[in-house]
PDB file of C-alpha atoms in Angstrom:
ATOM      1  CA  MET A1276      38.975 152.093  33.326  1.00  0.00           C
ATOM      2  CA  PHE A1277      40.026 149.428  35.879  1.00  0.00           C
ATOM      3  CA  ALA A1278      43.409 147.818  36.258  1.00  0.00           C
ATOM      4  CA  ASP A1279      44.635 144.457  37.454  1.00  0.00           C
ATOM      5  CA  LYS A1280      47.678 144.010  39.648  1.00  0.00           C
ATOM      6  CA  THR A1281      50.034 144.142  36.676  1.00  0.00           C
ATOM      7  CA  GLY A1282      48.814 147.566  35.668  1.00  0.00           C
ATOM      8  CA  LYS A1283      46.961 146.311  32.596  1.00  0.00           C
ATOM      9  CA  ARG A1284      43.913 148.501  32.201  1.00  0.00           C
ATOM     10  CA  ALA A1285      41.257 149.714  29.877  1.00  0.00           C
ATOM     11  CA  ALA A1286      41.879 153.063  28.303  1.00  0.00           C
ATOM     12  CA  VAL A1287      40.547 155.562  25.815  1.00  0.00           C
ATOM     13  CA  ILE A1288      42.980 154.110  23.312  1.00  0.00           C
ATOM     14  CA  GLU A1289      45.671 154.878  25.918  1.00  0.00           C
ATOM     15  CA  LYS A1290      46.901 151.329  26.085  1.00  0.00           C
ATOM     16  CA  ILE A1291      48.707 151.420  22.778  1.00  0.00           C
ATOM     17  CA  PRO A1292      49.621 155.069  22.274  1.00  0.00           C
ATOM     18  CA  GLY A1293      50.950 154.716  18.692  1.00  0.00           C
ATOM     19  CA  VAL A1294      47.838 152.876  17.546  1.00  0.00           C
ATOM     20  CA  PHE A1295      45.593 155.367  19.292  1.00  0.00           C
ATOM     21  CA  TYR A1296      47.109 158.359  17.508  1.00  0.00           C
ATOM     22  CA  THR A1297      46.915 156.661  14.106  1.00  0.00           C
ATOM     23  CA  HIS A1298      43.343 155.619  14.728  1.00  0.00           C
ATOM     24  CA  ILE A1299      42.184 159.070  15.689  1.00  0.00           C
ATOM     25  CA  ILE A1300      43.757 160.612  12.580  1.00  0.00           C
ATOM     26  CA  ILE A1301      42.127 157.952  10.353  1.00  0.00           C
ATOM     27  CA  MET A1302      38.801 158.420  12.086  1.00  0.00           C
ATOM     28  CA  ARG A1303      38.802 162.218  11.613  1.00  0.00           C
ATOM     29  CA  TYR A1304      39.827 161.804   7.988  1.00  0.00           C
ATOM     30  CA  HIS A1305      36.995 159.489   7.151  1.00  0.00           C
ATOM     31  CA  LEU A1306      34.482 161.505   9.091  1.00  0.00           C
ATOM     32  CA  LYS A1307      35.313 164.736   7.252  1.00  0.00           C
ATOM     33  CA  ILE A1308      35.218 163.046   3.833  1.00  0.00           C
ATOM     34  CA  PHE A1309      32.020 161.097   4.356  1.00  0.00           C
ATOM     35  CA  THR A1310      30.100 163.386   6.707  1.00  0.00           C
ATOM     36  CA  ILE A1311      27.382 164.192   4.142  1.00  0.00           C
ATOM     37  CA  VAL A1312      26.843 160.543   3.116  1.00  0.00           C
ATOM     38  CA  ILE A1313      26.876 159.300   6.735  1.00  0.00           C
ATOM     39  CA  ALA A1314      24.548 162.049   7.856  1.00  0.00           C
ATOM     40  CA  LEU A1315      21.978 160.861   5.265  1.00  0.00           C
ATOM     41  CA  VAL A1316      22.309 157.299   6.481  1.00  0.00           C
ATOM     42  CA  THR A1317      21.982 158.443  10.094  1.00  0.00           C
ATOM     43  CA  LEU A1318      18.734 160.259   9.315  1.00  0.00           C
ATOM     44  CA  LEU A1319      17.259 156.896   8.233  1.00  0.00           C
ATOM     45  CA  ALA A1320      18.521 154.984  11.252  1.00  0.00           C
ATOM     46  CA  VAL A1321      16.355 154.487  14.355  1.00  0.00           C
ATOM     47  CA  PRO A1322      18.454 154.586  17.597  1.00  0.00           C
ATOM     48  CA  ALA A1323      18.196 151.400  19.649  1.00  0.00           C
ATOM     49  CA  GLY A1324      16.022 151.690  22.730  1.00  0.00           C
ATOM     50  CA  CYS A1325      17.458 151.217  26.158  1.00  0.00           C
ATOM     51  CA  GLY A1326      14.387 149.645  27.707  1.00  0.00           C
ATOM     52  CA  ASP A1327      11.915 150.922  30.232  1.00  0.00           C
ATOM     53  CA  THR A1328      12.843 151.377  33.920  1.00  0.00           C
ATOM     54  CA  GLN A1329      10.833 149.572  36.557  1.00  0.00           C
ATOM     55  CA  GLN A1330       9.742 151.422  39.632  1.00  0.00           C
ATOM     56  CA  LEU A1331       8.700 149.441  42.673  1.00  0.00           C
ATOM     57  CA  GLU A1332       5.298 150.358  43.987  1.00  0.00           C
ATOM     58  CA  GLY A1333       5.434 152.477  47.154  1.00  0.00           C
ATOM     59  CA  ALA A1334       9.159 153.277  46.872  1.00  0.00           C
ATOM     60  CA  LEU A1335      10.114 156.787  47.876  1.00  0.00           C
ATOM     61  CA  GLU A1336      12.968 157.293  45.478  1.00  0.00           C
ATOM     62  CA  ARG A1337      14.672 155.494  42.566  1.00  0.00           C
ATOM     63  CA  ALA A1338      18.290 154.408  42.212  1.00  0.00           C
ATOM     64  CA  ALA A1339      20.199 152.892  39.311  1.00  0.00           C
ATOM     65  CA  ILE A1340      23.163 150.528  39.093  1.00  0.00           C
ATOM     66  CA  ILE A1341      24.853 150.991  35.730  1.00  0.00           C
ATOM     67  CA  ASP A1342      26.990 147.873  35.178  1.00  0.00           C
ATOM     68  CA  GLN A1343      28.883 148.403  31.963  1.00  0.00           C
ATOM     69  CA  LEU A1344      31.672 146.236  33.388  1.00  0.00           C
ATOM     70  CA  TYR A1345      29.275 143.271  33.171  1.00  0.00           C
ATOM     71  CA  LEU A1346      30.523 142.937  29.617  1.00  0.00           C
ATOM     72  CA  LEU A1347      33.919 141.697  30.785  1.00  0.00           C
ATOM     73  CA  GLU A1348      33.882 141.254  34.604  1.00  0.00           C
ATOM     74  CA  PRO A1349      30.349 140.361  35.836  1.00  0.00           C
ATOM     75  CA  ASP A1350      30.043 140.244  39.617  1.00  0.00           C
ATOM     76  CA  SER A1351      26.562 139.039  40.689  1.00  0.00           C
ATOM     77  CA  SER A1352      27.520 139.115  44.377  1.00  0.00           C
ATOM     78  CA  PHE A1353      28.432 142.796  44.179  1.00  0.00           C
ATOM     79  CA  ILE A1354      25.163 143.612  42.327  1.00  0.00           C
ATOM     80  CA  GLY A1355      23.069 141.627  44.778  1.00  0.00           C
ATOM     81  CA  GLU A1356      24.655 143.218  47.845  1.00  0.00           C
ATOM     82  CA  ALA A1357      24.600 146.746  46.395  1.00  0.00           C
ATOM     83  CA  ALA A1358      20.946 146.418  45.403  1.00  0.00           C
ATOM     84  CA  GLY A1359      20.134 145.094  48.886  1.00  0.00           C
ATOM     85  CA  LEU A1360      21.781 148.032  50.572  1.00  0.00           C
ATOM     86  CA  LEU A1361      19.970 150.498  48.363  1.00  0.00           C
ATOM     87  CA  GLU A1362      16.580 148.820  48.923  1.00  0.00           C
ATOM     88  CA  SER A1363      17.161 148.779  52.681  1.00  0.00           C
ATOM     89  CA  TYR A1364      17.604 152.552  52.512  1.00  0.00           C
ATOM     90  CA  GLY A1365      14.280 153.017  50.754  1.00  0.00           C
ATOM     91  CA  PHE A1366      15.247 152.996  47.085  1.00  0.00           C
ATOM     92  CA  ALA A1367      13.619 151.210  44.210  1.00  0.00           C
ATOM     93  CA  VAL A1368      16.503 149.822  42.182  1.00  0.00           C
ATOM     94  CA  ASP A1369      16.919 149.592  38.407  1.00  0.00           C
ATOM     95  CA  LEU A1370      19.767 147.515  37.024  1.00  0.00           C
ATOM     96  CA  TRP A1371      21.228 148.313  33.632  1.00  0.00           C
ATOM     97  CA  GLN A1372      23.857 145.913  32.324  1.00  0.00           C
ATOM     98  CA  GLY A1373      26.140 145.155  29.432  1.00  0.00           C
ATOM     99  CA  SER A1374      24.752 146.003  25.966  1.00  0.00           C
ATOM    100  CA  GLU A1375      22.120 148.262  27.491  1.00  0.00           C
ATOM    101  CA  ILE A1376      24.857 150.831  28.178  1.00  0.00           C
ATOM    102  CA  THR A1377      24.970 152.815  24.939  1.00  0.00           C
ATOM    103  CA  VAL A1378      25.714 156.410  23.904  1.00  0.00           C
ATOM    104  CA  ASP A1379      21.992 157.072  23.746  1.00  0.00           C
ATOM    105  CA  PHE A1380      21.513 155.586  27.211  1.00  0.00           C
ATOM    106  CA  TYR A1381      23.965 158.174  28.639  1.00  0.00           C
ATOM    107  CA  ARG A1382      22.242 160.827  26.595  1.00  0.00           C
ATOM    108  CA  LYS A1383      18.902 160.339  28.295  1.00  0.00           C
ATOM    109  CA  LEU A1384      20.227 159.414  31.762  1.00  0.00           C
ATOM    110  CA  PRO A1385      19.830 162.894  33.397  1.00  0.00           C
ATOM    111  CA  SER A1386      16.106 162.824  32.478  1.00  0.00           C
ATOM    112  CA  MET A1387      15.391 159.421  33.994  1.00  0.00           C
ATOM    113  CA  GLY A1388      14.650 160.651  37.503  1.00  0.00           C
ATOM    114  CA  TYR A1389      17.242 158.776  39.560  1.00  0.00           C
ATOM    115  CA  LYS A1390      18.206 160.077  42.965  1.00  0.00           C
ATOM    116  CA  LEU A1391      21.241 157.889  43.211  1.00  0.00           C
ATOM    117  CA  ILE A1392      23.381 156.309  40.486  1.00  0.00           C
ATOM    118  CA  ILE A1393      26.230 153.768  40.878  1.00  0.00           C
ATOM    119  CA  PHE A1394      28.436 153.637  37.803  1.00  0.00           C
ATOM    120  CA  ARG A1395      30.201 150.278  37.663  1.00  0.00           C
ATOM    121  CA  VAL A1396      31.827 151.325  34.438  1.00  0.00           C
ATOM    122  CA  HIS A1397      35.241 151.712  32.856  1.00  0.00           C
ATOM    123  CA  SER A1398      36.447 155.274  32.677  1.00  0.00           C
ATOM    124  CA  GLY A1399      39.670 156.942  31.577  1.00  0.00           C
ATOM    125  CA  LEU A1400      41.493 159.915  30.104  1.00  0.00           C
ATOM    126  CA  LEU A1401      42.006 160.800  26.480  1.00  0.00           C
ATOM    127  CA  MET A1402      45.672 160.837  25.496  1.00  0.00           C
ATOM    128  CA  ASN A1403      47.216 163.257  23.018  1.00  0.00           C
ATOM    129  CA  ILE A1404      50.272 161.890  21.286  1.00  0.00           C
ATOM    130  CA  GLN A1405      52.758 164.472  19.972  1.00  0.00           C
ATOM    131  CA  GLY A1406      56.380 163.785  19.125  1.00  0.00           C
ATOM    132  CA  GLY A1407      56.198 160.328  20.527  1.00  0.00           C
ATOM    133  CA  ALA A1408      55.151 161.629  23.960  1.00  0.00           C
ATOM    134  CA  ALA A1409      51.735 160.958  25.502  1.00  0.00           C
ATOM    135  CA  LYS A1410      49.982 163.680  27.428  1.00  0.00           C
ATOM    136  CA  ALA A1411      46.600 163.263  29.143  1.00  0.00           C
ATOM    137  CA  MET A1412      44.073 165.820  28.067  1.00  0.00           C
ATOM    138  CA  GLU A1413      41.949 167.225  30.904  1.00  0.00           C
ATOM    139  CA  THR A1414      38.921 165.286  29.820  1.00  0.00           C
ATOM    140  CA  THR A1415      37.312 162.240  31.476  1.00  0.00           C
ATOM    141  CA  TYR A1416      35.495 159.586  29.493  1.00  0.00           C
ATOM    142  CA  LEU A1417      32.845 157.028  30.561  1.00  0.00           C
ATOM    143  CA  PHE A1418      32.864 153.806  28.502  1.00  0.00           C
ATOM    144  CA  THR A1419      29.764 152.284  26.862  1.00  0.00           C
ATOM    145  CA  ALA A1420      29.304 148.681  25.861  1.00  0.00           C
ATOM    146  CA  GLU A1421      28.437 149.739  22.292  1.00  0.00           C
ATOM    147  CA  ASN A1422      30.832 148.752  19.550  1.00  0.00           C
ATOM    148  CA  TYR A1423      32.582 151.683  17.955  1.00  0.00           C
ATOM    149  CA  THR A1424      31.921 152.735  14.357  1.00  0.00           C
ATOM    150  CA  THR A1425      32.508 155.883  12.364  1.00  0.00           C
ATOM    151  CA  VAL A1426      28.960 155.834  10.984  1.00  0.00           C
ATOM    152  CA  ARG A1427      27.101 156.541  14.230  1.00  0.00           C
ATOM    153  CA  TYR A1428      26.900 159.735  16.373  1.00  0.00           C
ATOM    154  CA  ILE A1429      28.606 161.755  13.668  1.00  0.00           C
ATOM    155  CA  THR A1430      27.904 165.165  15.238  1.00  0.00           C
ATOM    156  CA  ASP A1431      29.061 163.960  18.672  1.00  0.00           C
ATOM    157  CA  GLN A1432      32.307 162.600  17.165  1.00  0.00           C
ATOM    158  CA  LEU A1433      33.013 165.685  15.100  1.00  0.00           C
ATOM    159  CA  THR A1434      32.557 167.899  18.156  1.00  0.00           C
ATOM    160  CA  ASP A1435      34.821 165.712  20.334  1.00  0.00           C
ATOM    161  CA  LYS A1436      32.119 164.612  22.759  1.00  0.00           C
ATOM    162  CA  VAL A1437      32.390 160.922  21.845  1.00  0.00           C
ATOM    163  CA  SER A1438      35.466 158.877  21.109  1.00  0.00           C
ATOM    164  CA  SER A1439      36.545 155.302  20.502  1.00  0.00           C
ATOM    165  CA  ALA A1440      37.872 153.398  23.565  1.00  0.00           C
ATOM    166  CA  LEU A1441      39.767 150.177  24.210  1.00  0.00           C
ATOM    167  CA  MET A1442      38.592 147.996  27.032  1.00  0.00           C
ATOM    168  CA  SER A1443      40.433 144.795  26.214  1.00  0.00           C
ATOM    169  CA  ASP A1444      42.378 143.145  23.431  1.00  0.00           C
ATOM    170  CA  LYS A1445      39.661 140.470  23.446  1.00  0.00           C
ATOM    171  CA  ILE A1446      36.763 142.671  22.309  1.00  0.00           C
ATOM    172  CA  PRO A1447      36.319 145.419  19.663  1.00  0.00           C
ATOM    173  CA  LEU A1448      36.633 149.123  20.395  1.00  0.00           C
ATOM    174  CA  VAL A1449      33.632 150.712  22.125  1.00  0.00           C
ATOM    175  CA  PHE A1450      32.215 154.202  22.285  1.00  0.00           C
ATOM    176  CA  ALA A1451      33.051 156.424  25.211  1.00  0.00           C
ATOM    177  CA  VAL A1452      31.463 159.807  26.181  1.00  0.00           C
ATOM    178  CA  ASN A1453      33.054 162.691  27.932  1.00  0.00           C
ATOM    179  CA  SER A1454      32.016 165.441  30.285  1.00  0.00           C
ATOM    180  CA  ALA A1455      31.010 167.768  27.417  1.00  0.00           C
ATOM    181  CA  PHE A1456      28.614 165.064  26.211  1.00  0.00           C
ATOM    182  CA  ILE A1457      27.107 164.773  29.686  1.00  0.00           C
ATOM    183  CA  LYS A1458      26.713 168.542  29.763  1.00  0.00           C
ATOM    184  CA  GLY A1459      24.588 168.432  26.597  1.00  0.00           C
ATOM    185  CA  ALA A1460      22.598 165.318  27.512  1.00  0.00           C
ATOM    186  CA  GLU A1461      18.814 165.465  27.836  1.00  0.00           C
ATOM    187  CA  GLY A1462      17.238 166.843  31.009  1.00  0.00           C
ATOM    188  CA  ARG A1463      18.780 167.382  34.429  1.00  0.00           C
ATOM    189  CA  PHE A1464      19.590 165.252  37.414  1.00  0.00           C
ATOM    190  CA  GLU A1465      17.334 165.813  40.472  1.00  0.00           C
ATOM    191  CA  ASP A1466      19.774 166.257  43.388  1.00  0.00           C
ATOM    192  CA  THR A1467      21.303 162.930  42.454  1.00  0.00           C
ATOM    193  CA  VAL A1468      24.137 161.372  44.369  1.00  0.00           C
ATOM    194  CA  VAL A1469      26.638 159.878  41.924  1.00  0.00           C
ATOM    195  CA  ILE A1470      29.123 157.142  42.851  1.00  0.00           C
ATOM    196  CA  MET A1471      31.677 156.501  40.071  1.00  0.00           C
ATOM    197  CA  MET A1472      33.628 153.262  40.348  1.00  0.00           C
ATOM    198  CA  GLY A1473      35.952 153.677  37.350  1.00  0.00           C
ATOM    199  CA  CYS A1474      39.643 154.613  37.235  1.00  0.00           C
ATOM    200  CA  GLU A1475      40.514 158.289  37.206  1.00  0.00           C
ATOM    201  CA  SER A1476      36.868 159.192  37.567  1.00  0.00           C
ATOM    202  CA  TYR A1477      37.970 162.142  39.762  1.00  0.00           C
ATOM    203  CA  TYR A1478      41.479 162.649  38.454  1.00  0.00           C
ATOM    204  CA  TYR A1479      40.365 165.877  36.856  1.00  0.00           C
ATOM    205  CA  GLU A1480      37.412 168.023  37.940  1.00  0.00           C
ATOM    206  CA  ASP A1481      35.606 168.138  34.586  1.00  0.00           C
ATOM    207  CA  MET A1482      33.295 165.182  35.241  1.00  0.00           C
ATOM    208  CA  PRO A1483      32.426 166.067  38.859  1.00  0.00           C
ATOM    209  CA  LYS A1484      31.707 169.714  37.942  1.00  0.00           C
ATOM    210  CA  ILE A1485      29.514 168.797  34.992  1.00  0.00           C
ATOM    211  CA  PHE A1486      27.401 166.399  37.059  1.00  0.00           C
ATOM    212  CA  ILE A1487      26.832 169.100  39.662  1.00  0.00           C
ATOM    213  CA  GLU A1488      26.060 171.661  36.963  1.00  0.00           C
ATOM    214  CA  LYS A1489      23.465 169.208  35.606  1.00  0.00           C
ATOM    215  CA  GLY A1490      21.700 169.109  38.948  1.00  0.00           C
ATOM    216  CA  ALA A1491      23.459 166.353  40.895  1.00  0.00           C
ATOM    217  CA  SER A1492      24.079 167.116  44.601  1.00  0.00           C
ATOM    218  CA  ALA A1493      27.229 165.057  45.106  1.00  0.00           C
ATOM    219  CA  TYR A1494      29.843 163.176  43.106  1.00  0.00           C
ATOM    220  CA  ILE A1495      32.210 160.506  44.414  1.00  0.00           C
ATOM    221  CA  GLY A1496      35.088 159.145  42.318  1.00  0.00           C
ATOM    222  CA  TRP A1497      38.631 157.777  42.360  1.00  0.00           C
ATOM    223  CA  SER A1498      41.784 159.820  42.362  1.00  0.00           C
ATOM    224  CA  THR A1499      43.635 157.625  39.874  1.00  0.00           C
ATOM    225  CA  VAL A1500      43.761 154.106  38.460  1.00  0.00           C
ATOM    226  CA  VAL A1501      42.047 151.576  40.696  1.00  0.00           C
ATOM    227  CA  SER A1502      42.203 147.809  40.828  1.00  0.00           C
ATOM    228  CA  LEU A1503      39.072 145.819  39.987  1.00  0.00           C
ATOM    229  CA  ASP A1504      39.627 143.325  42.809  1.00  0.00           C
ATOM    230  CA  TYR A1505      39.697 146.215  45.219  1.00  0.00           C
ATOM    231  CA  VAL A1506      37.009 148.631  44.001  1.00  0.00           C
ATOM    232  CA  ASP A1507      33.947 146.370  44.430  1.00  0.00           C
ATOM    233  CA  SER A1508      34.747 145.703  48.073  1.00  0.00           C
ATOM    234  CA  ALA A1509      35.640 149.386  48.709  1.00  0.00           C
ATOM    235  CA  VAL A1510      32.321 150.634  47.236  1.00  0.00           C
ATOM    236  CA  LEU A1511      30.305 148.050  49.205  1.00  0.00           C
ATOM    237  CA  ASP A1512      32.066 149.200  52.358  1.00  0.00           C
ATOM    238  CA  LEU A1513      31.272 152.815  51.480  1.00  0.00           C
ATOM    239  CA  MET A1514      27.635 151.945  50.818  1.00  0.00           C
ATOM    240  CA  GLY A1515      27.422 150.272  54.217  1.00  0.00           C
ATOM    241  CA  ASN A1516      28.729 153.514  55.848  1.00  0.00           C
ATOM    242  CA  LEU A1517      26.370 155.768  53.882  1.00  0.00           C
ATOM    243  CA  PHE A1518      23.248 153.640  53.952  1.00  0.00           C
ATOM    244  CA  THR A1519      23.310 151.239  56.878  1.00  0.00           C
ATOM    245  CA  ALA A1520      25.160 153.588  59.256  1.00  0.00           C
ATOM    246  CA  ASP A1521      23.668 156.765  57.606  1.00  0.00           C
ATOM    247  CA  MET A1522      26.985 158.607  57.835  1.00  0.00           C
ATOM    248  CA  PRO A1523      27.569 161.977  56.163  1.00  0.00           C
ATOM    249  CA  LEU A1524      29.501 161.724  52.925  1.00  0.00           C
ATOM    250  CA  ALA A1525      32.902 162.805  54.226  1.00  0.00           C
ATOM    251  CA  LYS A1526      32.695 160.566  57.324  1.00  0.00           C
ATOM    252  CA  GLY A1527      31.669 157.590  55.293  1.00  0.00           C
ATOM    253  CA  ILE A1528      34.465 158.020  52.813  1.00  0.00           C
ATOM    254  CA  ASN A1529      37.050 158.537  55.486  1.00  0.00           C
ATOM    255  CA  GLN A1530      35.809 155.463  57.334  1.00  0.00           C
ATOM    256  CA  THR A1531      36.142 153.326  54.193  1.00  0.00           C
ATOM    257  CA  MET A1532      39.693 154.615  53.597  1.00  0.00           C
ATOM    258  CA  SER A1533      40.500 153.900  57.255  1.00  0.00           C
ATOM    259  CA  ASP A1534      38.975 150.383  57.089  1.00  0.00           C
ATOM    260  CA  LEU A1535      40.411 149.248  53.756  1.00  0.00           C
ATOM    261  CA  GLY A1536      43.249 151.692  53.085  1.00  0.00           C
ATOM    262  CA  ARG A1537      44.040 153.040  49.629  1.00  0.00           C
ATOM    263  CA  ASP A1538      44.215 150.730  46.621  1.00  0.00           C
ATOM    264  CA  PRO A1539      47.311 148.581  47.447  1.00  0.00           C
ATOM    265  CA  ASN A1540      48.400 148.523  43.828  1.00  0.00           C
ATOM    266  CA  PHE A1541      47.879 152.079  42.631  1.00  0.00           C
ATOM    267  CA  ASN A1542      47.296 154.121  45.834  1.00  0.00           C
ATOM    268  CA  ALA A1543      43.881 155.326  44.593  1.00  0.00           C
ATOM    269  CA  TYR A1544      41.586 156.940  47.098  1.00  0.00           C
ATOM    270  CA  LEU A1545      38.041 158.246  47.115  1.00  0.00           C
ATOM    271  CA  LYS A1546      37.208 161.941  46.608  1.00  0.00           C
ATOM    272  CA  TYR A1547      33.948 163.842  46.662  1.00  0.00           C
ATOM    273  CA  TYR A1548      32.575 167.042  45.124  1.00  0.00           C
ATOM    274  CA  PRO A1549      31.421 169.651  45.966  1.00  0.00           C
ATOM    275  CA  PRO A1550      33.110 170.184  49.365  1.00  0.00           C
ATOM    276  CA  ALA A1551      29.826 171.305  50.980  1.00  0.00           C
ATOM    277  CA  SER A1552      28.310 167.909  50.353  1.00  0.00           C
ATOM    278  CA  GLY A1553      30.648 166.254  52.777  1.00  0.00           C
ATOM    279  CA  ASN A1554      28.615 167.286  55.832  1.00  0.00           C
ATOM    280  CA  GLN A1555      25.353 165.835  54.525  1.00  0.00           C
ATOM    281  CA  THR A1556      23.882 162.342  54.505  1.00  0.00           C
ATOM    282  CA  VAL A1557      22.487 160.803  51.361  1.00  0.00           C
ATOM    283  CA  LYS A1558      18.952 161.437  52.574  1.00  0.00           C
ATOM    284  CA  GLU A1559      19.753 165.153  52.979  1.00  0.00           C
ATOM    285  CA  LEU A1560      21.527 165.339  49.635  1.00  0.00           C
ATOM    286  CA  ILE A1561      18.694 163.800  47.609  1.00  0.00           C
ATOM    287  CA  LYS A1562      16.053 165.897  49.294  1.00  0.00           C
ATOM    288  CA  ASN A1563      17.862 169.227  48.697  1.00  0.00           C
ATOM    289  CA  GLU A1564      17.658 170.062  52.400  1.00  0.00           C
ATOM    290  CA  MET A1565      20.757 172.226  52.476  1.00  0.00           C
ATOM    291  CA  LYS A1566      19.968 174.497  49.456  1.00  0.00           C
TER     292      LYS A1566
END
């Protein structure tokens, strides 16, 4: 999730708590009644392909920019500058945008061979509504750009790995996947450095820990809600520190926080995991030099 200066933000149906609770109950009700019928339909369906990645000839390593936010807030200047910084560091860069970001895309992502991934995606926490009170469950979700329906990803929905999510009043609900889904995704990351741009992407430790368990070497995320008009500039500043200046992770993050300060609206700041990754540069992290 991202938020504007008013605090309006995308959420895993967190934005309208009453509606969220009703929707989840209805969703589970229909799923349990129609599971057999839907399963038969699903067996006949062919999942949409996410496209083939393009690797530049002679490039040493591959990086990806996953721009789910393109659906609502495209920023070509950010994409261009981020890609340029990655290429100057020796990466071949693949760009995935908008409708390409599906549940099945996340499912195969660990097996795609990327050494660095920038997630310009909405993220958020699942809210449990009981007795009129909302409580965040200790589970982080990454949004897709795929419209939500009860008739797809039945097993994932019934096992609470996939949920519906609200990005904006202007578009339909979309699917979102959580850390348990990432844990069960195909393949493993190869000492990948992960930079998460979404809100609350490091509010809990579930998502950072799962990425490391899946083979990533470092995970960077935000402590809480973060403003969209702040996060693009903050991440570009961080990339300059990590790639142009070749700073170790902790030094680069500290320099960005010193240069720009915390998010002026929500006080969000960057965090990294695991602690041992802080003393390493990106080149060291992706080449497994400290293990």
